[in-house]
Tab-separated table of C-alpha atoms and ligand atoms in Angstrom:
chain	number	residue	atom	x	y	z
U	18	UNK	CA	0.000	0.000	0.000
U	19	UNK	CA	1.385	3.390	-0.925
U	20	UNK	CA	0.872	6.323	1.400
U	21	UNK	CA	0.430	9.336	-0.820
U	22	UNK	CA	0.401	12.877	0.440
U	23	UNK	CA	-0.090	14.375	-2.981
U	24	UNK	CA	-0.478	18.087	-3.555
U	25	UNK	CA	-3.692	17.100	-5.313
U	26	UNK	CA	-5.543	16.206	-2.157
U	27	UNK	CA	-6.277	18.649	0.590
U	28	UNK	CA	-7.489	15.797	2.718
U	29	UNK	CA	-5.309	13.045	1.356
U	30	UNK	CA	-6.527	9.541	0.875
U	31	UNK	CA	-4.207	6.567	1.124
U	32	UNK	CA	-4.750	3.399	-0.732
U	33	UNK	CA	-5.578	1.007	-2.075
U	34	UNK	CA	-7.431	-0.413	0.926
U	35	UNK	CA	-10.486	-2.640	0.545
U	36	UNK	CA	-11.812	-3.855	3.891
U	37	UNK	CA	-15.321	-5.082	3.064
U	38	UNK	CA	-16.894	-7.209	0.411
U	39	UNK	CA	-17.548	-5.228	-2.757
U	40	UNK	CA	-20.123	-3.834	-2.688
U	41	UNK	CA	-19.958	-3.198	1.050
U	42	UNK	CA	-23.173	-2.872	3.066
U	43	UNK	CA	-23.531	0.899	2.628
U	44	UNK	CA	-22.783	0.791	-1.099
U	45	UNK	CA	-25.304	-1.995	-1.419
U	46	UNK	CA	-28.019	0.207	0.078
U	47	UNK	CA	-27.332	3.041	-2.385
U	48	UNK	CA	-27.194	0.626	-5.303
U	49	UNK	CA	-30.555	-0.829	-4.299
U	50	UNK	CA	-32.068	2.645	-4.095
U	51	UNK	CA	-30.579	3.501	-7.472
U	52	UNK	CA	-32.001	0.341	-8.980
U	53	UNK	CA	-35.406	1.234	-7.577
U	54	UNK	CA	-35.487	4.765	-8.998
U	55	UNK	CA	-33.106	5.172	-11.921
U	56	UNK	CA	-33.406	4.154	-15.529
U	57	UNK	CA	-32.527	0.703	-16.711
U	58	UNK	CA	-30.004	2.402	-18.990
U	59	UNK	CA	-27.640	2.955	-16.039
U	60	UNK	CA	-24.311	1.349	-16.871
U	61	UNK	CA	-21.144	1.828	-14.808
U	62	UNK	CA	-22.452	0.678	-11.399
U	63	UNK	CA	-23.557	-2.618	-12.875
U	64	UNK	CA	-19.919	-3.619	-13.291
U	65	UNK	CA	-18.344	-1.354	-10.712
U	66	UNK	CA	-20.879	-1.739	-7.891
U	67	UNK	CA	-19.833	0.972	-5.457
U	68	UNK	CA	-21.353	4.203	-4.171
U	69	UNK	CA	-18.744	6.939	-3.999
U	70	UNK	CA	-18.301	9.120	-0.936
U	71	UNK	CA	-15.333	11.245	-1.965
U	72	UNK	CA	-12.183	11.289	-4.010
U	73	UNK	CA	-8.768	12.916	-3.997
U	74	UNK	CA	-5.913	12.765	-6.524
U	75	UNK	CA	-5.770	9.233	-7.918
U	76	UNK	CA	-8.016	7.735	-5.206
U	77	UNK	CA	-11.727	7.183	-4.763
U	78	UNK	CA	-13.328	6.235	-1.446
U	79	UNK	CA	-16.636	4.434	-1.351
U	80	UNK	CA	-19.296	4.881	1.330
U	81	UNK	CA	-17.938	1.840	3.190
U	82	UNK	CA	-14.518	3.459	3.552
U	83	UNK	CA	-12.809	1.329	0.893
U	84	UNK	CA	-10.206	3.223	-1.105
U	85	UNK	CA	-9.534	2.422	-4.750
U	86	UNK	CA	-6.941	3.582	-7.247
U	87	UNK	CA	-8.889	5.188	-10.057
U	88	UNK	CA	-7.779	4.232	-13.579
U	89	UNK	CA	-11.217	5.121	-14.956
U	90	UNK	CA	-11.004	8.835	-14.081
U	91	UNK	CA	-14.576	9.596	-15.085
U	92	UNK	CA	-14.113	7.948	-18.499
U	93	UNK	CA	-11.037	10.043	-19.170
U	94	UNK	CA	-12.345	13.314	-17.799
U	95	UNK	CA	-10.098	13.827	-14.768
U	96	UNK	CA	-6.739	14.671	-16.296
U	97	UNK	CA	-5.273	15.756	-12.961
U	98	UNK	CA	-7.135	13.215	-10.883
U	99	UNK	CA	-9.843	14.226	-8.468
U	100	UNK	CA	-10.199	17.700	-6.987
U	101	UNK	CA	-6.798	19.148	-7.802
U	102	UNK	CA	-6.591	21.911	-5.172
U	103	UNK	CA	-5.389	24.648	-7.540
U	104	UNK	CA	-8.220	23.885	-9.938
U	105	UNK	CA	-10.712	23.730	-7.087
U	106	UNK	CA	-9.496	27.172	-5.945
U	107	UNK	CA	-9.942	28.570	-9.457
U	108	UNK	CA	-13.498	27.214	-9.585
U	109	UNK	CA	-14.293	28.518	-6.112
U	110	UNK	CA	-13.097	32.022	-7.049
U	111	UNK	CA	-15.255	31.990	-10.166
U	112	UNK	CA	-18.247	30.640	-8.256
U	113	UNK	CA	-18.279	33.845	-6.221
U	114	UNK	CA	-18.202	35.983	-9.377
U	115	UNK	CA	-20.448	34.620	-12.087
U	116	UNK	CA	-21.406	31.112	-13.181
U	117	UNK	CA	-23.549	31.030	-16.252
U	118	UNK	CA	-23.038	33.063	-19.378
U	119	UNK	CA	-24.767	31.803	-22.551
U	120	UNK	CA	-22.211	33.089	-25.061
U	121	UNK	CA	-21.535	36.537	-23.625
U	122	UNK	CA	-17.857	37.402	-23.381
U	123	UNK	CA	-16.449	37.261	-19.856
U	124	UNK	CA	-12.901	37.643	-18.543
U	125	UNK	CA	-12.624	33.982	-17.554
U	126	UNK	CA	-13.974	32.799	-20.904
U	127	UNK	CA	-11.511	35.071	-22.655
U	128	UNK	CA	-8.700	33.587	-20.574
U	129	UNK	CA	-9.848	30.015	-21.257
U	130	UNK	CA	-10.076	30.611	-25.004
U	131	UNK	CA	-6.631	32.246	-25.122
U	132	UNK	CA	-5.060	29.368	-23.210
U	133	UNK	CA	-6.724	26.767	-25.432
U	134	UNK	CA	-5.881	28.478	-28.719
U	135	UNK	CA	-2.299	28.863	-27.523
U	136	UNK	CA	-2.037	25.104	-27.024
U	137	UNK	CA	-2.879	24.302	-30.633
U	138	UNK	CA	0.022	23.504	-32.991
U	139	UNK	CA	1.624	26.666	-34.455
U	140	UNK	CA	0.157	25.944	-37.920
U	141	UNK	CA	-3.326	26.486	-36.461
U	142	UNK	CA	-2.532	29.794	-34.789
U	143	UNK	CA	-4.212	32.872	-36.206
U	144	UNK	CA	-6.653	30.902	-38.351
U	145	UNK	CA	-8.628	28.899	-35.812
U	146	UNK	CA	-12.112	29.696	-34.548
U	147	UNK	CA	-13.658	28.210	-31.475
U	148	UNK	CA	-17.316	27.407	-30.910
U	149	UNK	CA	-18.289	26.594	-27.348
U	150	UNK	CA	-21.008	23.967	-27.516
U	151	UNK	CA	-23.498	22.367	-25.182
U	152	UNK	CA	-21.963	20.650	-22.222
U	153	UNK	CA	-21.085	17.207	-23.657
U	154	UNK	CA	-18.843	15.777	-26.330
U	155	UNK	CA	-21.751	14.592	-28.421
U	156	UNK	CA	-23.057	18.154	-28.772
U	157	UNK	CA	-19.688	19.247	-30.132
U	158	UNK	CA	-19.609	16.333	-32.584
U	159	UNK	CA	-23.029	17.418	-33.754
U	160	UNK	CA	-21.777	21.000	-34.110
U	161	UNK	CA	-18.741	19.868	-36.115
U	162	UNK	CA	-20.874	17.988	-38.615
U	163	UNK	CA	-23.410	20.785	-38.906
U	164	UNK	CA	-20.539	23.158	-39.601
U	165	UNK	CA	-19.008	20.938	-42.290
U	166	UNK	CA	-22.374	20.285	-43.927
U	167	UNK	CA	-23.119	24.000	-43.994
U	168	UNK	CA	-19.692	24.918	-45.332
U	169	UNK	CA	-19.584	22.270	-48.068
U	170	UNK	CA	-23.269	22.097	-48.937
U	171	UNK	CA	-22.903	18.308	-48.854
U	172	UNK	CA	-24.808	15.817	-46.724
U	173	UNK	CA	-22.801	12.603	-46.405
U	174	UNK	CA	-20.254	11.745	-43.743
U	175	UNK	CA	-17.456	9.188	-43.655
U	176	UNK	CA	-16.742	7.568	-40.344
U	177	UNK	CA	-15.066	4.345	-39.190
U	178	UNK	CA	-15.943	0.922	-37.867
U	179	UNK	CA	-15.489	0.768	-34.113
U	180	UNK	CA	-15.780	4.524	-33.655
U	181	UNK	CA	-17.742	6.081	-30.832
U	182	UNK	CA	-18.961	9.664	-30.982
U	183	UNK	CA	-21.858	9.834	-28.519
U	184	UNK	CA	-25.335	8.600	-27.638
U	185	UNK	CA	-27.651	11.174	-29.198
U	186	UNK	CA	-29.615	10.376	-32.331
U	187	UNK	CA	-27.060	11.917	-34.658
U	188	UNK	CA	-23.888	10.807	-32.878
U	189	UNK	CA	-25.175	7.257	-32.473
U	190	UNK	CA	-25.641	7.201	-36.213
U	191	UNK	CA	-21.948	8.042	-36.590
U	192	UNK	CA	-20.835	5.367	-34.104
U	193	UNK	CA	-20.216	1.686	-34.552
U	194	UNK	CA	-21.921	0.349	-31.431
U	195	UNK	CA	-24.946	-1.570	-32.745
U	196	UNK	CA	-26.413	-2.382	-29.328
U	197	UNK	CA	-27.262	1.306	-28.851
U	198	UNK	CA	-28.445	1.906	-32.391
U	199	UNK	CA	-30.509	-1.137	-33.192
U	200	UNK	CA	-33.535	-0.354	-30.998
U	201	UNK	CA	-33.833	3.189	-32.401
U	202	UNK	CA	-35.299	3.623	-35.848
U	203	UNK	CA	-34.602	6.423	-38.342
U	204	UNK	CA	-31.136	7.522	-37.340
U	205	UNK	CA	-29.433	10.308	-39.296
U	206	UNK	CA	-28.852	9.037	-42.855
U	207	UNK	CA	-25.858	9.494	-45.139
U	208	UNK	CA	-23.263	7.938	-42.827
U	209	UNK	CA	-20.715	5.651	-44.476
U	210	UNK	CA	-18.530	3.349	-42.395
U	211	UNK	CA	-15.024	2.469	-43.503
U	212	UNK	CA	-12.374	0.146	-42.044
U	213	UNK	CA	-10.267	1.588	-39.232
U	214	UNK	CA	-6.691	0.327	-38.889
U	215	UNK	CA	-7.332	-2.096	-36.017
U	216	UNK	CA	-4.176	-3.917	-36.940
U	217	UNK	CA	-4.505	-6.676	-34.313
U	218	UNK	CA	-7.698	-7.762	-36.103
U	219	UNK	CA	-7.415	-6.005	-39.445
U	220	UNK	CA	-10.934	-5.504	-40.833
U	221	UNK	CA	-9.548	-6.279	-44.302
U	222	UNK	CA	-7.804	-9.431	-43.086
U	223	UNK	CA	-4.364	-7.903	-43.678
U	224	UNK	CA	-1.257	-8.237	-41.516
U	225	UNK	CA	-0.433	-5.655	-38.830
U	226	UNK	CA	2.198	-4.023	-41.037
U	227	UNK	CA	-0.087	-3.674	-44.081
U	228	UNK	CA	-3.411	-2.996	-42.323
U	229	UNK	CA	-3.240	0.815	-42.162
U	230	UNK	CA	-2.125	1.202	-45.779
U	231	UNK	CA	-4.847	-1.221	-46.896
U	232	UNK	CA	-7.596	0.617	-44.994
U	233	UNK	CA	-6.486	3.921	-46.447
U	234	UNK	CA	-6.216	2.560	-49.981
U	235	UNK	CA	-9.721	1.121	-49.740
U	236	UNK	CA	-11.160	4.442	-48.589
U	237	UNK	CA	-9.339	6.255	-51.376
U	238	UNK	CA	-10.522	3.780	-53.983
U	239	UNK	CA	-14.167	4.093	-52.935
U	240	UNK	CA	-14.163	7.882	-52.617
U	241	UNK	CA	-12.552	8.321	-56.023
U	242	UNK	CA	-14.615	5.644	-57.799
U	243	UNK	CA	-17.373	7.178	-59.947
U	244	UNK	CA	-19.326	3.976	-59.300
U	245	UNK	CA	-18.299	3.724	-55.635
U	246	UNK	CA	-21.720	4.663	-54.314
U	247	UNK	CA	-20.458	7.207	-51.777
U	248	UNK	CA	-20.941	10.865	-52.760
U	249	UNK	CA	-18.160	13.268	-51.890
U	250	UNK	CA	-18.756	13.726	-48.170
U	251	UNK	CA	-19.157	16.827	-46.051
U	252	UNK	CA	-16.608	15.464	-43.611
U	253	UNK	CA	-14.384	12.567	-42.665
U	254	UNK	CA	-14.709	11.995	-38.924
U	255	UNK	CA	-11.991	10.024	-37.145
U	256	UNK	CA	-10.733	9.305	-33.642
U	257	UNK	CA	-6.920	9.437	-33.708
U	258	UNK	CA	-7.127	6.811	-30.969
U	259	UNK	CA	-10.384	4.892	-30.771
U	260	UNK	CA	-11.246	4.860	-27.090
U	261	UNK	CA	-14.564	3.117	-26.510
U	262	UNK	CA	-13.734	1.028	-29.593
U	263	UNK	CA	-10.962	-0.652	-27.608
U	264	UNK	CA	-7.987	1.727	-27.338
U	265	UNK	CA	-6.785	1.500	-30.911
U	266	UNK	CA	-4.297	4.165	-31.970
U	267	UNK	CA	-4.388	4.913	-35.693
U	268	UNK	CA	-0.810	4.651	-36.995
U	269	UNK	CA	0.588	8.097	-37.913
U	270	UNK	CA	0.838	7.094	-41.576
U	271	UNK	CA	-2.904	6.386	-41.648
U	272	UNK	CA	-3.732	9.841	-40.306
U	273	UNK	CA	-1.198	11.412	-42.665
U	274	UNK	CA	-2.754	9.566	-45.603
U	275	UNK	CA	-6.217	10.618	-44.492
U	276	UNK	CA	-5.064	14.224	-44.392
U	277	UNK	CA	-3.562	14.004	-47.884
U	278	UNK	CA	-6.669	12.354	-49.298
U	279	UNK	CA	-9.133	14.761	-47.695
U	280	UNK	CA	-7.114	17.733	-48.935
U	281	UNK	CA	-7.054	16.293	-52.439
U	282	UNK	CA	-10.831	15.777	-52.349
U	283	UNK	CA	-11.489	19.063	-50.549
U	284	UNK	CA	-13.261	17.291	-47.685
U	285	UNK	CA	-12.929	18.704	-44.145
U	286	UNK	CA	-11.111	16.338	-41.785
U	287	UNK	CA	-12.688	16.269	-38.323
U	288	UNK	CA	-10.704	14.684	-35.493
U	289	UNK	CA	-12.691	13.546	-32.489
U	290	UNK	CA	-10.364	14.275	-29.560
U	291	UNK	CA	-13.116	14.092	-26.960
U	292	UNK	CA	-11.306	11.245	-25.238
U	293	UNK	CA	-7.781	11.350	-26.648
U	294	UNK	CA	-7.340	15.103	-26.211
U	295	UNK	CA	-6.052	17.420	-23.478
U	296	UNK	CA	-2.859	15.504	-22.810
U	297	UNK	CA	-4.166	11.932	-22.529
U	298	UNK	CA	-1.712	10.563	-25.128
U	299	UNK	CA	1.287	12.698	-24.179
U	300	UNK	CA	0.584	15.491	-26.652
U	301	UNK	CA	-2.102	18.097	-26.105
U	302	UNK	CA	-4.032	16.487	-28.963
U	303	UNK	CA	-3.374	12.987	-30.289
U	304	UNK	CA	-3.378	14.085	-33.943
U	305	UNK	CA	-0.122	15.921	-33.190
U	306	UNK	CA	1.723	12.582	-33.035
U	307	UNK	CA	1.076	12.330	-36.789
U	308	UNK	CA	2.123	15.935	-37.482
U	309	UNK	CA	-1.117	16.672	-39.337
U	310	UNK	CA	-3.306	19.777	-39.246
U	311	UNK	CA	-7.000	18.855	-39.231
U	312	UNK	CA	-9.814	21.201	-40.241
U	313	UNK	CA	-11.900	20.637	-37.132
U	314	UNK	CA	-10.883	19.422	-33.673
U	315	UNK	CA	-13.585	18.285	-31.260
U	316	UNK	CA	-12.728	18.431	-27.557
U	317	UNK	CA	-14.596	17.834	-24.321
U	318	UNK	CA	-14.084	15.554	-21.285
U	319	UNK	CA	-10.739	16.717	-19.782
U	320	UNK	CA	-11.197	20.204	-21.251
U	321	UNK	CA	-13.076	21.066	-18.053
U	322	UNK	CA	-10.193	20.267	-15.704
U	323	UNK	CA	-11.872	18.527	-12.798
U	324	UNK	CA	-14.971	17.182	-14.490
U	325	UNK	CA	-16.687	20.487	-15.208
U	326	UNK	CA	-18.884	19.900	-18.255
U	327	UNK	CA	-17.699	21.647	-21.392
U	328	UNK	CA	-17.293	20.902	-25.087
U	329	UNK	CA	-15.866	22.858	-27.982
U	330	UNK	CA	-14.842	22.690	-31.591
U	331	UNK	CA	-11.737	24.379	-32.931
U	332	UNK	CA	-11.894	24.864	-36.677
U	333	UNK	CA	-10.287	26.544	-39.631
U	334	UNK	CA	-11.788	29.977	-40.189
U	335	UNK	CA	-12.525	29.234	-43.851
U	336	UNK	CA	-15.330	26.951	-42.601
U	337	UNK	CA	-16.895	29.754	-40.577
U	338	UNK	CA	-19.904	30.268	-42.790
U	339	UNK	CA	-22.419	29.853	-39.992
U	340	UNK	CA	-25.205	32.390	-39.628
U	341	UNK	CA	-25.688	33.949	-36.174
U	342	UNK	CA	-27.408	31.418	-33.900
U	343	UNK	CA	-26.487	28.422	-36.066
U	344	UNK	CA	-25.473	26.425	-33.000
U	345	UNK	CA	-27.064	27.705	-29.838
U	346	UNK	CA	-27.453	26.031	-26.457
U	347	UNK	CA	-28.181	27.186	-22.916
U	348	UNK	CA	-25.076	25.614	-21.407
U	349	UNK	CA	-22.419	27.013	-23.742
U	350	UNK	CA	-21.116	29.374	-21.148
U	351	UNK	CA	-20.259	27.429	-18.009
U	352	UNK	CA	-17.902	29.882	-16.351
U	353	UNK	CA	-16.847	27.329	-13.742
U	354	UNK	CA	-15.730	25.022	-16.530
U	355	UNK	CA	-13.753	27.859	-18.138
U	356	UNK	CA	-12.015	28.538	-14.833
U	357	UNK	CA	-11.271	24.857	-14.264
U	358	UNK	CA	-10.152	24.266	-17.850
U	359	UNK	CA	-7.812	27.256	-17.939
U	360	UNK	CA	-6.274	26.333	-14.579
U	361	UNK	CA	-5.836	22.652	-15.487
U	362	UNK	CA	-4.240	23.418	-18.864
U	363	UNK	CA	-1.789	25.827	-17.209
U	364	UNK	CA	-0.826	23.224	-14.611
U	365	UNK	CA	-0.310	20.567	-17.294
U	366	UNK	CA	2.071	22.878	-19.148
U	367	UNK	CA	3.782	24.265	-16.016
U	368	UNK	CA	4.434	20.840	-14.514
U	369	UNK	CA	5.688	19.192	-17.708
U	370	UNK	CA	2.857	16.670	-17.488
U	371	UNK	CA	2.879	15.798	-21.186
U	372	UNK	CA	6.481	14.530	-20.852
U	373	UNK	CA	5.423	12.617	-17.738
U	374	UNK	CA	2.558	10.995	-19.671
U	375	UNK	CA	4.830	9.904	-22.516
U	376	UNK	CA	7.365	8.507	-20.052
U	377	UNK	CA	4.873	6.609	-17.891
U	378	UNK	CA	2.953	5.417	-20.945
U	379	UNK	CA	6.109	3.890	-22.443
U	380	UNK	CA	6.998	2.396	-19.060
U	381	UNK	CA	3.545	0.819	-18.700
U	382	UNK	CA	3.573	-0.662	-22.201
U	383	UNK	CA	6.993	-2.163	-21.481
U	384	UNK	CA	5.860	-3.568	-18.151
U	385	UNK	CA	2.716	-5.103	-19.647
U	386	UNK	CA	4.404	-6.360	-22.848
U	387	UNK	CA	5.147	-9.862	-21.444
U	388	UNK	CA	1.453	-10.454	-20.613
U	389	UNK	CA	0.598	-12.318	-23.859
U	390	UNK	CA	3.425	-14.778	-23.065
U	391	UNK	CA	2.260	-15.239	-19.498
U	392	UNK	CA	-1.434	-15.573	-20.398
U	393	UNK	CA	-2.527	-17.016	-23.741
U	394	UNK	CA	-5.839	-15.175	-23.315
U	395	UNK	CA	-4.092	-11.807	-23.529
U	396	UNK	CA	-4.165	-11.098	-27.235
U	397	UNK	CA	-2.778	-7.593	-27.450
U	398	UNK	CA	-1.382	-4.827	-25.264
U	399	UNK	CA	-1.520	-1.388	-26.862
U	400	UNK	CA	-2.051	2.295	-26.407
U	401	UNK	CA	-0.580	5.750	-26.569
U	402	UNK	CA	0.510	7.787	-23.549
U	403	UNK	CA	-1.779	6.972	-20.648
U	404	UNK	CA	-4.585	5.648	-22.845
U	405	UNK	CA	-3.896	1.936	-22.657
U	406	UNK	CA	-5.718	-1.304	-23.334
U	407	UNK	CA	-5.319	-5.047	-22.931
U	408	UNK	CA	-7.428	-7.111	-25.326
U	409	UNK	CA	-8.600	-10.481	-24.041
U	410	UNK	CA	-9.370	-13.278	-26.463
U	411	UNK	CA	-10.956	-16.687	-26.267
U	412	UNK	CA	-8.014	-19.086	-26.496
U	413	UNK	CA	-10.006	-21.737	-28.367
U	414	UNK	CA	-11.796	-19.568	-30.916
U	415	UNK	CA	-9.841	-16.321	-30.967
U	416	UNK	CA	-13.128	-14.446	-30.342
U	417	UNK	CA	-13.455	-11.341	-28.148
U	418	UNK	CA	-13.523	-12.476	-24.518
U	419	UNK	CA	-15.671	-9.894	-22.780
U	420	UNK	CA	-16.613	-12.340	-20.074
U	421	UNK	CA	-13.048	-12.772	-18.866
U	422	UNK	CA	-12.468	-9.018	-19.151
U	423	UNK	CA	-15.447	-8.483	-16.831
U	424	UNK	CA	-13.935	-10.991	-14.396
U	425	UNK	CA	-10.616	-9.146	-14.470
U	426	UNK	CA	-12.414	-5.859	-13.871
U	427	UNK	CA	-14.255	-7.323	-10.908
U	428	UNK	CA	-11.154	-8.974	-9.402
U	429	UNK	CA	-9.266	-5.693	-9.743
U	430	UNK	CA	-12.070	-3.779	-8.032
U	431	UNK	CA	-12.091	-6.188	-5.102
U	432	UNK	CA	-8.376	-5.540	-4.706
U	433	UNK	CA	-8.639	-1.772	-4.927
U	434	UNK	CA	-8.317	-0.809	-8.593
U	435	UNK	CA	-11.021	0.694	-10.805
U	436	UNK	CA	-10.600	-0.016	-14.510
U	437	UNK	CA	-12.816	0.539	-17.530
U	438	UNK	CA	-13.761	-1.928	-20.257
U	439	UNK	CA	-14.186	-1.203	-23.942
U	440	UNK	CA	-13.855	-2.673	-27.412
U	441	UNK	CA	-15.961	-5.323	-29.105
U	442	UNK	CA	-18.054	-7.154	-26.516
U	443	UNK	CA	-16.142	-5.142	-23.886
U	444	UNK	CA	-13.128	-7.430	-24.264
U	445	UNK	CA	-10.524	-4.724	-23.665
U	446	UNK	CA	-9.420	-3.812	-20.149
U	447	UNK	CA	-8.749	-0.100	-20.327
U	448	UNK	CA	-6.341	1.962	-18.221
U	449	UNK	CA	-6.738	5.732	-18.029
U	450	UNK	CA	-4.902	6.847	-14.877
U	451	UNK	CA	-4.707	10.540	-14.022
U	452	UNK	CA	-2.061	12.184	-16.197
U	453	UNK	CA	-0.141	13.277	-13.107
U	454	UNK	CA	-0.242	9.842	-11.466
U	455	UNK	CA	2.935	9.086	-9.533
U	456	UNK	CA	5.077	6.132	-10.527
U	457	UNK	CA	4.339	4.549	-7.117
U	458	UNK	CA	0.549	4.672	-7.526
U	459	UNK	CA	0.825	3.535	-11.141
U	460	UNK	CA	2.914	0.561	-10.006
U	461	UNK	CA	0.414	-0.308	-7.270
U	462	UNK	CA	-2.381	-0.264	-9.845
U	463	UNK	CA	-0.445	-2.373	-12.345
U	464	UNK	CA	0.418	-4.912	-9.648
U	465	UNK	CA	-3.275	-5.303	-8.830
U	466	UNK	CA	-4.085	-5.644	-12.507
U	467	UNK	CA	-1.434	-8.339	-12.978
U	468	UNK	CA	-2.805	-10.180	-9.955
U	469	UNK	CA	-6.339	-9.948	-11.347
U	470	UNK	CA	-5.143	-11.368	-14.668
U	471	UNK	CA	-3.361	-14.209	-12.833
U	472	UNK	CA	-6.521	-15.023	-10.865
U	473	UNK	CA	-8.680	-14.880	-14.002
U	474	UNK	CA	-6.491	-17.461	-15.738
I	628	LIG	N1	-16.369	11.083	-28.791
I	628	LIG	C1	-15.592	10.198	-28.157
I	628	LIG	C2	-14.311	9.769	-28.789
I	628	LIG	C3	-15.972	9.681	-26.915
I	628	LIG	O1	-15.195	8.803	-26.301
I	628	LIG	C4	-17.185	10.138	-26.340
I	628	LIG	C5	-17.619	9.606	-25.040
I	628	LIG	O2	-17.071	8.681	-24.488
I	628	LIG	C6	-17.961	11.057	-27.031
I	628	LIG	C7	-17.521	11.533	-28.251
I	628	LIG	C8	-19.246	11.568	-26.467
I	628	LIG	O3	-18.958	12.399	-25.395
I	628	LIG	P1	-20.083	12.686	-24.282
I	628	LIG	O4	-20.316	11.387	-23.579
I	628	LIG	O5	-19.482	13.733	-23.416
I	628	LIG	O6	-21.281	13.166	-25.007
């Protein structure tokens, strides 16, 4: 057990320390009440059955006093862990001043926008517009596509197998996850799915070293084929690292090829950085690893520092053909989120956290690399920065093994580690520690994970 007196926790927690069954008696009571009153669509507490009392830095404490290391971080929202005191102070100061602002200019919004624009690659400086959107990533995805449709006058969109862009009508239509889509008729039309370079299981049946080139060539062939059936689209929408799809980084050459192709066809390239952005992969945005300049960047999640809801698109000013009021929304001006987001971004830069993420990400991949040798059911270990995944496979059939992944998740929880699942059939155990996690806490978490994998064998 590591005692951590981090600067991130005013009242530090120490952990991991699980002293009751999971769920403990108090958690059980809250879960029963939740089951009685909340929608059947509730998801996380089904697999992570705890009620949370408080959190600090990389730790979460449940209502039974059990302390867990948090590698879920609010589905990638909490870049600096829970309740970073400097960010909390910034929010508290703003709370006293002014909280809600539609899209009026305010000093804190001005500061937030300046900080965010300054973090974009130099090629985007001076030509990038920002639109603050409704409070969730899916609203910003919607905004990005509306913008591209308006600017191009076209109606079709290219997106990729395995992608996830949200749960609204329109964003579900753009996402791969059939379980969400199938019960809902009449989704947004004109969406065309293409193979994403999931090289461990190449959708074109190619080898890992030819998968990305093959996926790109196929897209190019279809989009340039007069009989290809896909009209020139309003946008190509891609996650530089598929998150919910199972932590699948697109190789840089795929993103570079996509950029070349979309420029040649005059199609705006939209990168969905809702999950991979704001430092998660060791660059501010994941597309930077490929050295490309997209037309539209969609950001949310960690943009709000400590979980304050916010979403935005950053886009090339040539696309700014919107009429006044083209994308409105009551919650486009959450001043607390601006304060939190500006403070968090400054801390990430000041404390060299992007270097830390790259270093710890490489360390973790190296530490987990022997897993496929130790366990035949570990098919692949992959990721970028601190966005990492372990894909579990059925040893007999090679199929996605979501059942064993759920067992690993449960065994880890009982030992004091919260992890996320993703990928096809939820067969990928996902690690998204806070970006400022210490090596000691990271090691404690990885040790629990290794133990859970051993026990699940
Ligand atoms: N895009 C990506 C890549 C995501 O991972 C998510 C959510 O997980 C979304 C969009 C939707 O964001 P939100 O849940 O905030 O609407």
